[in-house]
PDB file of C-alpha atoms in Angstrom:
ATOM      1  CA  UNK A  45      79.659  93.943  72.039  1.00  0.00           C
ATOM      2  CA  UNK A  46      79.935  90.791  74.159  1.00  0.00           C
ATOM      3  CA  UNK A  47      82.523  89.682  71.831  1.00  0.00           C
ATOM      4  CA  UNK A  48      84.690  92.856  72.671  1.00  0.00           C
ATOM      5  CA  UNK A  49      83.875  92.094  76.604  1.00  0.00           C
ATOM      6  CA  UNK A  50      85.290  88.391  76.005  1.00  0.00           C
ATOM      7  CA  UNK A  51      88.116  89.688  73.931  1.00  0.00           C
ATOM      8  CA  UNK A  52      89.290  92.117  76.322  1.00  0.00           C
ATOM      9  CA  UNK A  53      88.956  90.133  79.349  1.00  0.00           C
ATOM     10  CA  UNK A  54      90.999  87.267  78.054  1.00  0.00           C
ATOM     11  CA  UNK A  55      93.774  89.799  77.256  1.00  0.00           C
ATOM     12  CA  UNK A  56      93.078  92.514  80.394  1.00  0.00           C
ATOM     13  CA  UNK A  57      93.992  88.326  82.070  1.00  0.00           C
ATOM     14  CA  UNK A  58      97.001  87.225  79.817  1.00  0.00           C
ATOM     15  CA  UNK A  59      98.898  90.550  80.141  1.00  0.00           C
ATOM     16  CA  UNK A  60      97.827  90.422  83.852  1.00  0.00           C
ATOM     17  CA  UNK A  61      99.586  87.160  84.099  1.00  0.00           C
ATOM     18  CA  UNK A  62     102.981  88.412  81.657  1.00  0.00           C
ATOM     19  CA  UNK A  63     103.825  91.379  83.843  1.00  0.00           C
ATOM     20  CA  UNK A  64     103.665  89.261  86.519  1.00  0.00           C
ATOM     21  CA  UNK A  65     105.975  86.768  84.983  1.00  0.00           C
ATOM     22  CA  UNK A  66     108.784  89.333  84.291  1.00  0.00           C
ATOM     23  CA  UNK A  67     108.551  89.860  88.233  1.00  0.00           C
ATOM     24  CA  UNK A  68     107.807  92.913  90.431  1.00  0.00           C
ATOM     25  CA  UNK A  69     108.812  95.842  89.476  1.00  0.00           C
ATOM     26  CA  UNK A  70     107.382 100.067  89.281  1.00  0.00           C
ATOM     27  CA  UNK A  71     107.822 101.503  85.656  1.00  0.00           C
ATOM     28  CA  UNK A  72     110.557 103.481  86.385  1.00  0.00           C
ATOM     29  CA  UNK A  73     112.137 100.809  87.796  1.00  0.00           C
ATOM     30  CA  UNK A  74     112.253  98.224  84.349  1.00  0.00           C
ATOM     31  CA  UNK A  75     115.366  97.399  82.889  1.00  0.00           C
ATOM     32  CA  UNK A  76     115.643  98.952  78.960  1.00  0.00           C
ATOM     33  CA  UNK A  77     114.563  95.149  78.260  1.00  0.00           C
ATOM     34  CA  UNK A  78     111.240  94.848  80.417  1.00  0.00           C
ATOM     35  CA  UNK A  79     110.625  98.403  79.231  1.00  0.00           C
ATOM     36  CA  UNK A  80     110.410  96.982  75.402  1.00  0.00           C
ATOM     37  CA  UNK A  81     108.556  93.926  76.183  1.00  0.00           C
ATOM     38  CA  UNK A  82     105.762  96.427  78.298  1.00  0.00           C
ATOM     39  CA  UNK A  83     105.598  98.984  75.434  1.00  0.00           C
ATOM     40  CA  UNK A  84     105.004  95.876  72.710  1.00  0.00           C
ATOM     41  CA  UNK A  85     102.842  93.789  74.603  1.00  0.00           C
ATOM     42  CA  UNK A  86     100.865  97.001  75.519  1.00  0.00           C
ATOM     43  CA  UNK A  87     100.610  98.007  71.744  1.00  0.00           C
ATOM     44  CA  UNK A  88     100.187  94.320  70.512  1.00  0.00           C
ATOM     45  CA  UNK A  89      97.116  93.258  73.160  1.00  0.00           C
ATOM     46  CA  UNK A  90      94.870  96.685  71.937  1.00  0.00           C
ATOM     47  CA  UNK A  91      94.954  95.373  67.859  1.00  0.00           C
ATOM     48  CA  UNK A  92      92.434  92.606  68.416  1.00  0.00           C
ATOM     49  CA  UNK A  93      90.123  94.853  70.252  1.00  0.00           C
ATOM     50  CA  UNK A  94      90.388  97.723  67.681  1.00  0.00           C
ATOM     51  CA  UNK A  95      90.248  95.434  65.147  1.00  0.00           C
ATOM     52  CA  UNK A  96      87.321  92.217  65.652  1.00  0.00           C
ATOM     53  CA  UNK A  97      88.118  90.291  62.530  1.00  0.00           C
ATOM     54  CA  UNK A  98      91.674  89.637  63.965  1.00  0.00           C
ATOM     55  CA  UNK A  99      91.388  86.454  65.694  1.00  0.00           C
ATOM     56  CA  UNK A 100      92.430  86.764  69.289  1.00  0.00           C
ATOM     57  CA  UNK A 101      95.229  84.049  69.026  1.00  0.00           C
ATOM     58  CA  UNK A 102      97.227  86.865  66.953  1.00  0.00           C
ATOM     59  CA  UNK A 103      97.187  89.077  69.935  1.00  0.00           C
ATOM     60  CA  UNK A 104      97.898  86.376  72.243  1.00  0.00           C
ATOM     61  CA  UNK A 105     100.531  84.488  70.578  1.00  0.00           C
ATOM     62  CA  UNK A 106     103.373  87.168  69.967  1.00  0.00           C
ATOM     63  CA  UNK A 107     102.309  88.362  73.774  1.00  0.00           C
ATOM     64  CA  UNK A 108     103.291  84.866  75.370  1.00  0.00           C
ATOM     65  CA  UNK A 109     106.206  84.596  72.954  1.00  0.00           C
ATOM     66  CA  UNK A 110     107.907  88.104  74.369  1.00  0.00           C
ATOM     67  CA  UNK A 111     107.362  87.040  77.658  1.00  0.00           C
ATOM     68  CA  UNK A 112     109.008  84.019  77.051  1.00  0.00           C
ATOM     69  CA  UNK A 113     112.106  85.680  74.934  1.00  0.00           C
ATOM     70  CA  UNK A 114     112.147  88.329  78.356  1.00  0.00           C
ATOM     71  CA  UNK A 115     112.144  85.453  80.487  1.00  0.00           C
ATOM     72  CA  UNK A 116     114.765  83.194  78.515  1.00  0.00           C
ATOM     73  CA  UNK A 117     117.186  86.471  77.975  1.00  0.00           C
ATOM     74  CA  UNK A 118     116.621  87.441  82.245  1.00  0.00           C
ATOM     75  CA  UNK A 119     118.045  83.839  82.540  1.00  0.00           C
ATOM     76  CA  UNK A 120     120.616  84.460  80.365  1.00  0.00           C
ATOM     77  CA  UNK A 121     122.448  87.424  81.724  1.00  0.00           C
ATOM     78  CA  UNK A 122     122.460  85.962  85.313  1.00  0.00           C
ATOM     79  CA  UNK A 123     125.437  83.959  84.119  1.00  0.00           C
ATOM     80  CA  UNK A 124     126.616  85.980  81.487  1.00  0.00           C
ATOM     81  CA  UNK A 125     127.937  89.419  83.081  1.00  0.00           C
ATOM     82  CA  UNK A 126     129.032  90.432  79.410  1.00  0.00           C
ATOM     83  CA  UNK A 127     125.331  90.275  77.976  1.00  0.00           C
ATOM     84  CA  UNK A 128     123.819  92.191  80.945  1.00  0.00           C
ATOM     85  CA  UNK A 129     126.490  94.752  80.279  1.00  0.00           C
ATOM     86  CA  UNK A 130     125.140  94.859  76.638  1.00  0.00           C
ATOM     87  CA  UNK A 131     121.635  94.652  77.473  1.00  0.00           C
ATOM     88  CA  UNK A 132     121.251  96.734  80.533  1.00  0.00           C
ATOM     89  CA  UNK A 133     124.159  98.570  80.830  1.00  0.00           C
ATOM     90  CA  UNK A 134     126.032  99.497  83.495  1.00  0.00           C
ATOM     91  CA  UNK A 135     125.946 102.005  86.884  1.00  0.00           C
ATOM     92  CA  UNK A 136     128.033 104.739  86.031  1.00  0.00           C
ATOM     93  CA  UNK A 137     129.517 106.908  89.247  1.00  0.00           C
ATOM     94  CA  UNK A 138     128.588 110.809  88.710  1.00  0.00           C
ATOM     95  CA  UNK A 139     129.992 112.222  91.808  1.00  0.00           C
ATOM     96  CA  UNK A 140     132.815 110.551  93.903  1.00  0.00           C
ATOM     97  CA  UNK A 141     134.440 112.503  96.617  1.00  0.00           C
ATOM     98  CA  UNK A 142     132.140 114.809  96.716  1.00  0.00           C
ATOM     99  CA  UNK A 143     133.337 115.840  93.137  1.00  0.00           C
ATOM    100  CA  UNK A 144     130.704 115.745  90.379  1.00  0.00           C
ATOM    101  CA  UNK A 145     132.073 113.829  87.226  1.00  0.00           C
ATOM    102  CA  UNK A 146     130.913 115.989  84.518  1.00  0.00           C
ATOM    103  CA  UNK A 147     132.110 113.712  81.540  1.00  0.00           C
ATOM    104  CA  UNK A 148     130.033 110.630  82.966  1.00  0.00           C
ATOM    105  CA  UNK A 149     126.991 113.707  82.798  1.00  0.00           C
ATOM    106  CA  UNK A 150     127.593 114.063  79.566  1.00  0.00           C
ATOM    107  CA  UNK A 151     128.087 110.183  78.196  1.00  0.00           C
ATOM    108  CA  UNK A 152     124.651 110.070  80.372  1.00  0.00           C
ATOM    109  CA  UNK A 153     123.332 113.447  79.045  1.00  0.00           C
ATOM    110  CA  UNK A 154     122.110 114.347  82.394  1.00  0.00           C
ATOM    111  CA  UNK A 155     121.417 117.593  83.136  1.00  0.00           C
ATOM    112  CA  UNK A 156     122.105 120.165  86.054  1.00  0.00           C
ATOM    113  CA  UNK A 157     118.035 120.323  86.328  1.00  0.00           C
ATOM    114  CA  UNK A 158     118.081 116.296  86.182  1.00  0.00           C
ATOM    115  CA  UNK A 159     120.886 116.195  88.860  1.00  0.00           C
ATOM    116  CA  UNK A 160     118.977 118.748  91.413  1.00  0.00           C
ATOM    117  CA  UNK A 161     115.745 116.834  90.541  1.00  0.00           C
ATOM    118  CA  UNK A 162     117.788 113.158  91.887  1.00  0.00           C
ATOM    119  CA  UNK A 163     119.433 115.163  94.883  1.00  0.00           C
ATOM    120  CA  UNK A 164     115.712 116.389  96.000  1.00  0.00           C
ATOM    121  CA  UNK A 165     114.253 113.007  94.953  1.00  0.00           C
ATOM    122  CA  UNK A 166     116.725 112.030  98.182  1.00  0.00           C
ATOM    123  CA  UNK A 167     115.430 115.100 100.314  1.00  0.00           C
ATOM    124  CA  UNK A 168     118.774 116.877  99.586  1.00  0.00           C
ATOM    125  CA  UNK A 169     118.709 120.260  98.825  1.00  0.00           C
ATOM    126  CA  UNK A 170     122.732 121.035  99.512  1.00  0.00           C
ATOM    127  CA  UNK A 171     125.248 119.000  97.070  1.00  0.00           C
ATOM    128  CA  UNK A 172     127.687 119.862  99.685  1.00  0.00           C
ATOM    129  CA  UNK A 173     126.339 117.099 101.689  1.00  0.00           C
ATOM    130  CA  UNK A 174     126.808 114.204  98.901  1.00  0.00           C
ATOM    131  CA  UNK A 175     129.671 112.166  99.295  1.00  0.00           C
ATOM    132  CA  UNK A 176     129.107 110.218  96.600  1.00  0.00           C
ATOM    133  CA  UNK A 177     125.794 109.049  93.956  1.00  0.00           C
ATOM    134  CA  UNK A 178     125.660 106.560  90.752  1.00  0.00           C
ATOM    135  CA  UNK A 179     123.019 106.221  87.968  1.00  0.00           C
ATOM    136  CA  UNK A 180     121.533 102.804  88.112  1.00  0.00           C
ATOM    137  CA  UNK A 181     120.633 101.288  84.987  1.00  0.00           C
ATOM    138  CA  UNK A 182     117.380 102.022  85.479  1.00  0.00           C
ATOM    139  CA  UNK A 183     117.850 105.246  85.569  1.00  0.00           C
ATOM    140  CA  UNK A 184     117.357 106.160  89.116  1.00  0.00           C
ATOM    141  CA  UNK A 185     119.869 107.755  91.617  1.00  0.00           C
ATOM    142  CA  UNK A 186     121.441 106.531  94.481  1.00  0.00           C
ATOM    143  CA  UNK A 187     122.938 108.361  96.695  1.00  0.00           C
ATOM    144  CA  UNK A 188     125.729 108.464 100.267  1.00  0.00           C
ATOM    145  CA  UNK A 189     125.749 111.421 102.541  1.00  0.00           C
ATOM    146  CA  UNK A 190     128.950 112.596 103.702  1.00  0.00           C
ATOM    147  CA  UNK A 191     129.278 111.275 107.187  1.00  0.00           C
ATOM    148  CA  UNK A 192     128.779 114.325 108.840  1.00  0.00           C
ATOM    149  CA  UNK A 193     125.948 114.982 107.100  1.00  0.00           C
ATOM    150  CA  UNK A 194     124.067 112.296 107.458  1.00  0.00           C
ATOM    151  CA  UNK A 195     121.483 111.323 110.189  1.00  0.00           C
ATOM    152  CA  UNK A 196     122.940 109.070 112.921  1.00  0.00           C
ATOM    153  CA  UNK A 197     121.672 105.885 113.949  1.00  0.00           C
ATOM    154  CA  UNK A 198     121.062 104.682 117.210  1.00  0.00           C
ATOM    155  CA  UNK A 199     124.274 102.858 117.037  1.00  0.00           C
ATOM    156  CA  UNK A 200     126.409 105.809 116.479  1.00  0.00           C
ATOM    157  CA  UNK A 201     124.465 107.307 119.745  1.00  0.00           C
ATOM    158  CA  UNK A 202     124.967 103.850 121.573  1.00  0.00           C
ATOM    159  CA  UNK A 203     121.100 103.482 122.234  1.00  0.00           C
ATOM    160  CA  UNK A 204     120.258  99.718 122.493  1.00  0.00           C
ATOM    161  CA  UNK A 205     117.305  98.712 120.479  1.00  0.00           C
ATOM    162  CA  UNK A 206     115.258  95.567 119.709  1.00  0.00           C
ATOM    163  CA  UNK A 207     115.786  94.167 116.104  1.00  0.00           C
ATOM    164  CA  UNK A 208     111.642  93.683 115.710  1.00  0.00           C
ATOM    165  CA  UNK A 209     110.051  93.373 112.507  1.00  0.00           C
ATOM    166  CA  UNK A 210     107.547  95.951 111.457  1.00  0.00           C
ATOM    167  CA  UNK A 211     104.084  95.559 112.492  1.00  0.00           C
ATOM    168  CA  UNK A 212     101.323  93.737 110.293  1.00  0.00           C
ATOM    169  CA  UNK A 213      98.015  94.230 109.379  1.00  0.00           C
ATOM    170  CA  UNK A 214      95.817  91.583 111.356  1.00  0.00           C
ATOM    171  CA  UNK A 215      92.334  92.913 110.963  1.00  0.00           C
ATOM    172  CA  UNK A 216      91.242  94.463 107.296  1.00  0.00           C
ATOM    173  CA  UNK A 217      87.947  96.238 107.324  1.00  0.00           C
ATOM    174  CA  UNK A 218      86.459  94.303 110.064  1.00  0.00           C
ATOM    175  CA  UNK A 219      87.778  90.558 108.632  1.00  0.00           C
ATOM    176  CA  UNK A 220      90.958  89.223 110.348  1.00  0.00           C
ATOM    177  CA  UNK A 221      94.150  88.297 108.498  1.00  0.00           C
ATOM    178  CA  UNK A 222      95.138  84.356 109.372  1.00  0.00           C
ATOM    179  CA  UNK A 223      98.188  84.863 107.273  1.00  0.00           C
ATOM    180  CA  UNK A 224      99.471  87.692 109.457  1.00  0.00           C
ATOM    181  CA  UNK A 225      98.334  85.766 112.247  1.00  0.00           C
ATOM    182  CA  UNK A 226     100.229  82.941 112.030  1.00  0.00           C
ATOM    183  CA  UNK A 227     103.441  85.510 111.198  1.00  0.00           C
ATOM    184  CA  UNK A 228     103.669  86.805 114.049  1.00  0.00           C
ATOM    185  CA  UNK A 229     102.405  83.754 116.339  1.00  0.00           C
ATOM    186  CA  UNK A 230      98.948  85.077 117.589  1.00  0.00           C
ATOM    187  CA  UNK A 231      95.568  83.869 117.303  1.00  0.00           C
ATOM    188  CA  UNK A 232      92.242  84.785 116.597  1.00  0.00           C
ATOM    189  CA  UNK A 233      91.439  85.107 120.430  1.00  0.00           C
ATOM    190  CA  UNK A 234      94.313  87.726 120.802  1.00  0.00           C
ATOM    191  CA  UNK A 235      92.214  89.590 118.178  1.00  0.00           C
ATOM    192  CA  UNK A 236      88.880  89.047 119.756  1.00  0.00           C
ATOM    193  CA  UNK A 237      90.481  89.796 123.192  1.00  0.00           C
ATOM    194  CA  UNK A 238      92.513  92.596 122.135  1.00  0.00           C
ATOM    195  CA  UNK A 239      88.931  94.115 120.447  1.00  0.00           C
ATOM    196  CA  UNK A 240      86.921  93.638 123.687  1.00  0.00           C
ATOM    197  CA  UNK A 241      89.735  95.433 126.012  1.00  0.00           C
ATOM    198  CA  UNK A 242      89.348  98.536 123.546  1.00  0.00           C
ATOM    199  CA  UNK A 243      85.295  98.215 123.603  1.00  0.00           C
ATOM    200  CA  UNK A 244      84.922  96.877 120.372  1.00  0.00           C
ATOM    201  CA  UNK A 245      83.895  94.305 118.290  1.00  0.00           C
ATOM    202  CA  UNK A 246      85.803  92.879 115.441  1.00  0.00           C
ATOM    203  CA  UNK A 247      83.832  93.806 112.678  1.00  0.00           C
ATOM    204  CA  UNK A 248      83.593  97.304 113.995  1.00  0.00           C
ATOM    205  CA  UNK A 249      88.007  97.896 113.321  1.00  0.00           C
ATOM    206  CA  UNK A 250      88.906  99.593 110.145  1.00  0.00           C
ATOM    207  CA  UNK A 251      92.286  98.680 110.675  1.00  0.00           C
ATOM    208  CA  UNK A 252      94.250  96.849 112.886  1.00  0.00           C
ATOM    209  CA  UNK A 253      97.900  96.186 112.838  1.00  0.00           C
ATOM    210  CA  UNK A 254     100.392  94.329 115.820  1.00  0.00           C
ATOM    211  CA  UNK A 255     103.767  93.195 116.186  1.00  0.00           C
ATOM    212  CA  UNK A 256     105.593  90.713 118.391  1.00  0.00           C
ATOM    213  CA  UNK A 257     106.136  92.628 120.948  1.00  0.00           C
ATOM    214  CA  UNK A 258     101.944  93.176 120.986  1.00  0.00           C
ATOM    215  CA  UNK A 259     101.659  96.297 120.347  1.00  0.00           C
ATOM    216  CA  UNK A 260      99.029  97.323 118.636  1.00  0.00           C
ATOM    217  CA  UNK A 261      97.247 100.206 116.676  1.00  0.00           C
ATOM    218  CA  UNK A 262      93.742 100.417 116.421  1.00  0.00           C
ATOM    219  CA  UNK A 263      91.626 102.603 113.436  1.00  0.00           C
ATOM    220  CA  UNK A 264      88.038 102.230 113.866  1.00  0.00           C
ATOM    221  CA  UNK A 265      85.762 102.188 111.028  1.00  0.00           C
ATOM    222  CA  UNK A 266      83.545 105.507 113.055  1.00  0.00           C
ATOM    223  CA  UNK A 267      85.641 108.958 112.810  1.00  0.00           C
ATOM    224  CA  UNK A 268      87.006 108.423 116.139  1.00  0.00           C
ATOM    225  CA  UNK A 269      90.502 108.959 117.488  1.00  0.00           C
ATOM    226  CA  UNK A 270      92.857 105.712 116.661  1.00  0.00           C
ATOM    227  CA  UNK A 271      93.395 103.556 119.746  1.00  0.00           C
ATOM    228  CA  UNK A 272      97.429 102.658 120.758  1.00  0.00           C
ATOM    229  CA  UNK A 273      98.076  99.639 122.833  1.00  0.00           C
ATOM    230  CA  UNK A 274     101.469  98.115 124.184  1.00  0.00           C
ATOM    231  CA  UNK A 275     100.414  95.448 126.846  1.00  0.00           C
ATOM    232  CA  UNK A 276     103.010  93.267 128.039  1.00  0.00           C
ATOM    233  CA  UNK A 277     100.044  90.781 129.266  1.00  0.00           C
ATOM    234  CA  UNK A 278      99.265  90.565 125.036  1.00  0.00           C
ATOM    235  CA  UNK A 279     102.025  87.876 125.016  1.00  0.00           C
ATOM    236  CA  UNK A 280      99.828  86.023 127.289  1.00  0.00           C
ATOM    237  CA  UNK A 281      97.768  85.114 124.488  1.00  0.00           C
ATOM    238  CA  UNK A 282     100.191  84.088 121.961  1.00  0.00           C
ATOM    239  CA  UNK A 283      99.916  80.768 120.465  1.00  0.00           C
TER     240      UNK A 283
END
C-alpha cells in the first residue's frame, strides 16, 4: 500500500508540473495538440499504479518526453504559420453580415442546436442581433453584436470615467495579502486602520478586497451584512 501512496504521489506531482508546463489553459480551451498530450499523459501516468511491477520510470519517462515534444512543437509553430495551420487549424467565419455561412457549418459539421447553444453561450437569444461570429480553433465561439444591438459604453454616452484597475484581495480569511499590498501601494497599517474604523480586528475579516482609489469591501467571517467603504482620507495611509 505505501508503495501505491509513493507511486501516485510522485506522478499526482510530475503531471502537476507537465500541465503546468504546456501553460494555462481550461479543457475546452486546449489546442487539438495539448488535447492529445492531456488524454496520453492521463492514460500513461494510471499504468504504473494499476500495474506495481511496472517500474515507475516507465510512467514517468514517456510523460516528460510528451511534454517536451508539446513544448518543442508550441515553439515551432510560433514561427512557422504553415505548421500551426496544419496542427491547429484555422478560425473559420460562420456568419458575416449578419448572414450565416452554411457551407463553413457544414466543413465544421456544426449544427443549428450547436449554433443556438454558442449564441446563448454569449447571452444571445435573437441571431438578428449578430453581426458577425467565427469558430476558434478551439472550438469556441466568438461573437460581434450589430451596433445597434449591442450595449453602449460609457464612451458612446460621453460619461468620463477613471481607467482603475479592479480591486484585489488584501485580507484572506483573516491573514493579509503582502503581494496585493505592495500592488496597489498600501500597507499593513491601512489594513489594520481600515479594520479598526469598521470595528474589527484583522483576523475577524473573511474577506477583504481594495483598490487605488481605497475603496474597500468588507465580508466578515460572522453572518453579518458586508461592510462598503470609499474614504478619500484612505489615501492618507498609502505608502
Amino acid at each position: 500500500m505505501s508503495i501505491i501512496l509513493i507511486r501516485s504521489l510522485i506522478l499526482y506531482i510530475l503531471v502537476i508540473f507537465a500541465v503546468r508546463l504546456m501553460g494555462k489553459r481550461q479543457l475546452g480551451e486546449l489546442q487539438p495538440s495539448e488535447l492529445v498530450i492531456t488524454i496520453l499523459v492521463s492514460n500513461i501516468a494510471t499504468l504504473p499504479l494499476e500495474d506495481t511491477d511496472i517500474p515507475i520510470i516507465v510512467g514517468v519517462t514517456p510523460i516528460l518526453s510528451l511534454v517536451c515534444y508539446e513544448v518543442i512543437v508550441s515553439w515551432l509553430i510560433l514561427g512557422m504559420p504553415f505548421l500551426r495551420k496544419i496542427i491547429s487549424g484555422s478560425p473559420k467565419i460562420i456568419i458575416s453580415n449578419g448572414k450565416i455561412n452554411r457551407r463553413v457549418l457544414r466543413e465544421l459539421r456544426f449544427s443549428v442546436d450547436d449554433l443556438m447553444t454558442a449564441m446563448r453561450g454569449e447571452q444571445i437569444f435573437d441571431l438578428s442581433e449578430v453581426q458577425y461570429a467565427i469558430v476558434e480553433t478551439t472550438g469556441s465561439v466568438s461573437i460581434m453584436k450589430k451596433q445597434g444591438k449591442d450595449t453602449p459604453t460609457r464612451e458612446d454616452l460621453n460619461i468620463d470615467a477613471d481607467e482603475l484597475d479592479p480591486p484585489q484581495v488584501i485580507v484572506s480569511d483573516g491573514e493579509t495579502m503582502p503581494t496585493a499590498l505592495k500592488s496597489l501601494g498600501y500597507s499593513e497599517e491601512f489594513v489594520r486602520n481600515t479594520a479598526k474604523k469598521s470595528g474589527l480586528k484583522i483576523n475577524e475579516i473573511f474577506i477583504m478586497t481594495a483598490d487605488k482609489n481605497g475603496s474597500v469591501f468588507i465580508a466578515k467571517k460572522a453572518d453579518s451584512k458586508p461592510i462598503e467603504l470609499s474614504n478619500n482620507d484612505k489615501k492618507e495611509q498609502k505608502k
